[in-house]
mmCIF file of C-alpha atoms in Angstrom:
data_model
loop_
_atom_site.group_PDB
_atom_site.id
_atom_site.type_symbol
_atom_site.label_atom_id
_atom_site.label_comp_id
_atom_site.label_asym_id
_atom_site.label_seq_id
_atom_site.Cartn_x
_atom_site.Cartn_y
_atom_site.Cartn_z
ATOM 1 C CA MET A 1 71.760 -66.223 90.362
ATOM 2 C CA LYS A 2 73.271 -66.693 86.913
ATOM 3 C CA PHE A 3 72.243 -70.328 87.020
ATOM 4 C CA ILE A 4 68.613 -69.475 87.778
ATOM 5 C CA LYS A 5 68.538 -67.076 84.939
ATOM 6 C CA SER A 6 69.841 -69.603 82.655
ATOM 7 C CA ILE A 7 66.890 -71.955 83.598
ATOM 8 C CA PHE A 8 64.418 -69.364 82.505
ATOM 9 C CA ASN A 9 66.327 -68.348 79.369
ATOM 10 C CA ILE A 10 63.901 -69.385 76.609
ATOM 11 C CA ARG A 11 66.282 -68.070 73.942
ATOM 12 C CA ASP A 12 68.025 -71.446 74.370
ATOM 13 C CA SER A 13 66.254 -73.507 71.598
ATOM 14 C CA LYS A 14 66.262 -76.778 73.601
ATOM 15 C CA LYS A 15 64.727 -75.069 76.570
ATOM 16 C CA LYS A 16 62.244 -73.415 74.485
ATOM 17 C CA LEU A 17 61.118 -76.867 73.023
ATOM 18 C CA LEU A 18 60.894 -78.315 76.466
ATOM 19 C CA TYR A 19 58.800 -75.309 77.723
ATOM 20 C CA ILE A 20 56.487 -75.757 74.710
ATOM 21 C CA ILE A 21 56.148 -79.446 75.682
ATOM 22 C CA LEU A 22 55.460 -78.560 79.294
ATOM 23 C CA LEU A 23 52.927 -75.764 78.577
ATOM 24 C CA THR A 24 51.015 -77.789 75.968
ATOM 25 C CA PHE A 25 51.103 -80.799 78.135
ATOM 26 C CA LEU A 26 49.429 -78.956 81.079
ATOM 27 C CA LEU A 27 47.077 -77.068 78.914
ATOM 28 C CA SER A 28 45.885 -80.053 76.879
ATOM 29 C CA PHE A 29 45.373 -82.012 80.298
ATOM 30 C CA ILE A 30 43.354 -79.129 81.837
ATOM 31 C CA VAL A 31 41.167 -78.802 78.656
ATOM 32 C CA ALA A 32 40.712 -82.538 78.430
ATOM 33 C CA ARG A 33 39.691 -82.926 82.171
ATOM 34 C CA ILE A 34 37.252 -80.021 82.094
ATOM 35 C CA TRP A 35 35.804 -81.220 78.825
ATOM 36 C CA SER A 36 35.390 -84.798 80.139
ATOM 37 C CA ILE A 37 33.984 -83.762 83.499
ATOM 38 C CA TYR A 38 31.579 -80.983 82.243
ATOM 39 C CA TYR A 39 30.616 -81.922 78.793
ATOM 40 C CA GLY A 40 31.495 -85.608 78.528
ATOM 41 C CA HIS A 41 30.588 -86.011 74.839
ATOM 42 C CA SER A 42 32.229 -89.225 73.585
ATOM 43 C CA ILE A 43 33.179 -90.216 70.125
ATOM 44 C CA TYR A 44 31.779 -93.522 68.826
ATOM 45 C CA ILE A 45 32.859 -95.153 65.633
ATOM 46 C CA ARG A 46 30.944 -98.266 64.585
ATOM 47 C CA GLY A 47 29.938 -98.758 68.168
ATOM 48 C CA PHE A 48 33.416 -98.498 69.651
ATOM 49 C CA HIS A 49 34.019 -95.792 72.139
ATOM 50 C CA ILE A 50 37.130 -93.793 71.051
ATOM 51 C CA HIS A 51 38.887 -92.393 74.101
ATOM 52 C CA HIS A 52 41.014 -89.253 73.857
ATOM 53 C CA PHE A 53 44.086 -91.148 74.763
ATOM 54 C CA TYR A 54 43.859 -92.584 71.185
ATOM 55 C CA PHE A 55 44.148 -88.961 69.859
ATOM 56 C CA GLY A 56 47.066 -88.357 72.302
ATOM 57 C CA MET A 57 48.967 -91.485 71.011
ATOM 58 C CA LEU A 58 48.385 -90.092 67.382
ATOM 59 C CA LEU A 59 49.716 -86.613 68.406
ATOM 60 C CA LEU A 60 52.542 -88.176 70.227
ATOM 61 C CA SER A 61 53.498 -90.460 67.172
ATOM 62 C CA VAL A 62 53.203 -87.528 64.602
ATOM 63 C CA GLY A 63 55.113 -85.162 66.900
ATOM 64 C CA GLY A 64 57.855 -87.703 67.373
ATOM 65 C CA ILE A 65 58.372 -88.508 63.857
ATOM 66 C CA LEU A 66 58.186 -84.808 62.888
ATOM 67 C CA GLY A 67 60.762 -84.100 65.544
ATOM 68 C CA ILE A 68 63.094 -86.781 64.218
ATOM 69 C CA LEU A 69 62.954 -85.754 60.692
ATOM 70 C CA SER A 70 62.908 -81.949 61.265
ATOM 71 C CA LYS A 71 65.848 -79.749 61.199
ATOM 72 C CA THR A 72 64.097 -76.243 61.014
ATOM 73 C CA LYS A 73 63.069 -74.413 64.292
ATOM 74 C CA GLU A 74 59.416 -74.050 63.128
ATOM 75 C CA TYR A 75 58.914 -77.710 62.596
ATOM 76 C CA LEU A 76 60.720 -78.595 65.934
ATOM 77 C CA GLN A 77 58.438 -76.267 67.691
ATOM 78 C CA ALA A 78 55.321 -77.886 66.001
ATOM 79 C CA ALA A 79 56.615 -81.263 66.913
ATOM 80 C CA SER A 80 57.128 -80.139 70.589
ATOM 81 C CA LEU A 81 53.563 -78.734 70.486
ATOM 82 C CA LEU A 82 52.160 -82.142 69.313
ATOM 83 C CA ILE A 83 54.261 -84.172 71.767
ATOM 84 C CA GLY A 84 53.048 -82.054 74.742
ATOM 85 C CA ALA A 85 49.432 -82.148 73.718
ATOM 86 C CA GLY A 86 49.758 -85.848 73.151
ATOM 87 C CA ILE A 87 51.242 -86.509 76.587
ATOM 88 C CA GLY A 88 48.434 -84.396 78.188
ATOM 89 C CA LEU A 89 45.589 -86.244 76.495
ATOM 90 C CA PHE A 90 47.203 -89.662 77.160
ATOM 91 C CA ALA A 91 47.993 -88.852 80.820
ATOM 92 C CA ASP A 92 44.296 -87.524 81.430
ATOM 93 C CA GLU A 93 43.029 -91.044 80.895
ATOM 94 C CA ILE A 94 45.830 -92.874 82.757
ATOM 95 C CA GLY A 95 43.320 -93.734 85.459
ATOM 96 C CA LEU A 96 40.995 -95.268 82.984
ATOM 97 C CA LEU A 97 43.712 -97.358 81.381
ATOM 98 C CA LEU A 98 44.897 -98.593 84.699
ATOM 99 C CA ASN A 99 41.333 -99.418 85.944
ATOM 100 C CA CYS A 100 40.009 -101.050 82.763
ATOM 101 C CA THR A 101 42.784 -103.355 82.343
ATOM 102 C CA THR A 102 42.136 -104.968 85.838
ATOM 103 C CA THR A 103 39.909 -108.023 86.006
ATOM 104 C CA LYS A 104 36.484 -107.443 87.653
ATOM 105 C CA ARG A 105 37.027 -103.751 88.032
ATOM 106 C CA VAL A 106 34.587 -101.096 86.871
ATOM 107 C CA CYS A 107 36.225 -98.670 84.340
ATOM 108 C CA GLU A 108 36.446 -95.322 86.079
ATOM 109 C CA TYR A 109 37.628 -91.991 84.675
ATOM 110 C CA ALA A 110 38.421 -90.622 88.151
ATOM 111 C CA PHE A 111 41.625 -92.211 89.517
ATOM 112 C CA PRO A 112 43.212 -90.985 92.783
ATOM 113 C CA GLY A 113 46.781 -91.160 91.404
ATOM 114 C CA THR A 114 46.126 -89.045 88.276
ATOM 115 C CA TYR A 115 47.353 -85.825 89.853
ATOM 116 C CA ASP A 116 50.455 -87.675 91.209
ATOM 117 C CA ILE A 117 51.083 -88.722 87.719
ATOM 118 C CA ILE A 118 50.715 -85.352 86.168
ATOM 119 C CA ILE A 119 52.915 -83.756 88.833
ATOM 120 C CA SER A 120 55.553 -86.526 88.044
ATOM 121 C CA ILE A 121 55.401 -85.798 84.327
ATOM 122 C CA SER A 122 55.747 -82.098 84.934
ATOM 123 C CA ALA A 123 58.709 -82.659 87.310
ATOM 124 C CA ILE A 124 60.477 -84.799 84.725
ATOM 125 C CA ILE A 125 60.151 -82.059 82.057
ATOM 126 C CA LEU A 126 61.232 -79.486 84.553
ATOM 127 C CA ILE A 127 64.250 -81.585 85.465
ATOM 128 C CA SER A 128 64.942 -81.845 81.728
ATOM 129 C CA ILE A 129 64.963 -78.130 81.554
ATOM 130 C CA VAL A 130 67.294 -77.717 84.447
ATOM 131 C CA ALA A 131 69.565 -80.513 83.039
ATOM 132 C CA THR A 132 69.963 -78.560 79.708
ATOM 133 C CA SER A 133 71.277 -75.654 81.845
ATOM 134 C CA PHE A 134 73.911 -77.833 83.229
ATOM 135 C CA VAL A 135 74.756 -79.276 79.911
ATOM 136 C CA GLY A 136 74.862 -75.850 78.187
ATOM 137 C CA LYS A 137 76.908 -74.471 81.150
ATOM 138 C CA ASN A 138 79.482 -77.245 80.888
ATOM 139 C CA SER A 139 79.745 -77.144 77.090
ATOM 140 C CA ASP A 140 80.370 -73.272 77.230
ATOM 141 C CA SER A 141 83.270 -73.692 79.530
ATOM 142 C CA ASN A 142 85.058 -76.211 77.148
#
């Protein structure tokens, strides 16, 4: 029971950062998916269709750099927010990326494996949260 409580202990700064990544990842994926399906407005710059995975990569890059260079709690939380949102935007278009890089295939936004990928990414983040519980538990006993 103590171990389960430790998993949900968001007072642990590392777990809090991982929970921020998980929640913003899921939220940005859901918002991007709803927006793309129901509104579908695209951004064009000089005739090029700018997909939201580019914005995801930008957020991932800025969040990663901010996370590496930061020491304060607020900046690390902001970096986690950017990383989570970036992963969500990128993962939302994973089907498009996989379909459009194959010769003679029509680029399709809908991809049957998208939700498997989302579940896998979520599982990896959750496993990381659990792993920090083990690491924290073992380091406390030393």
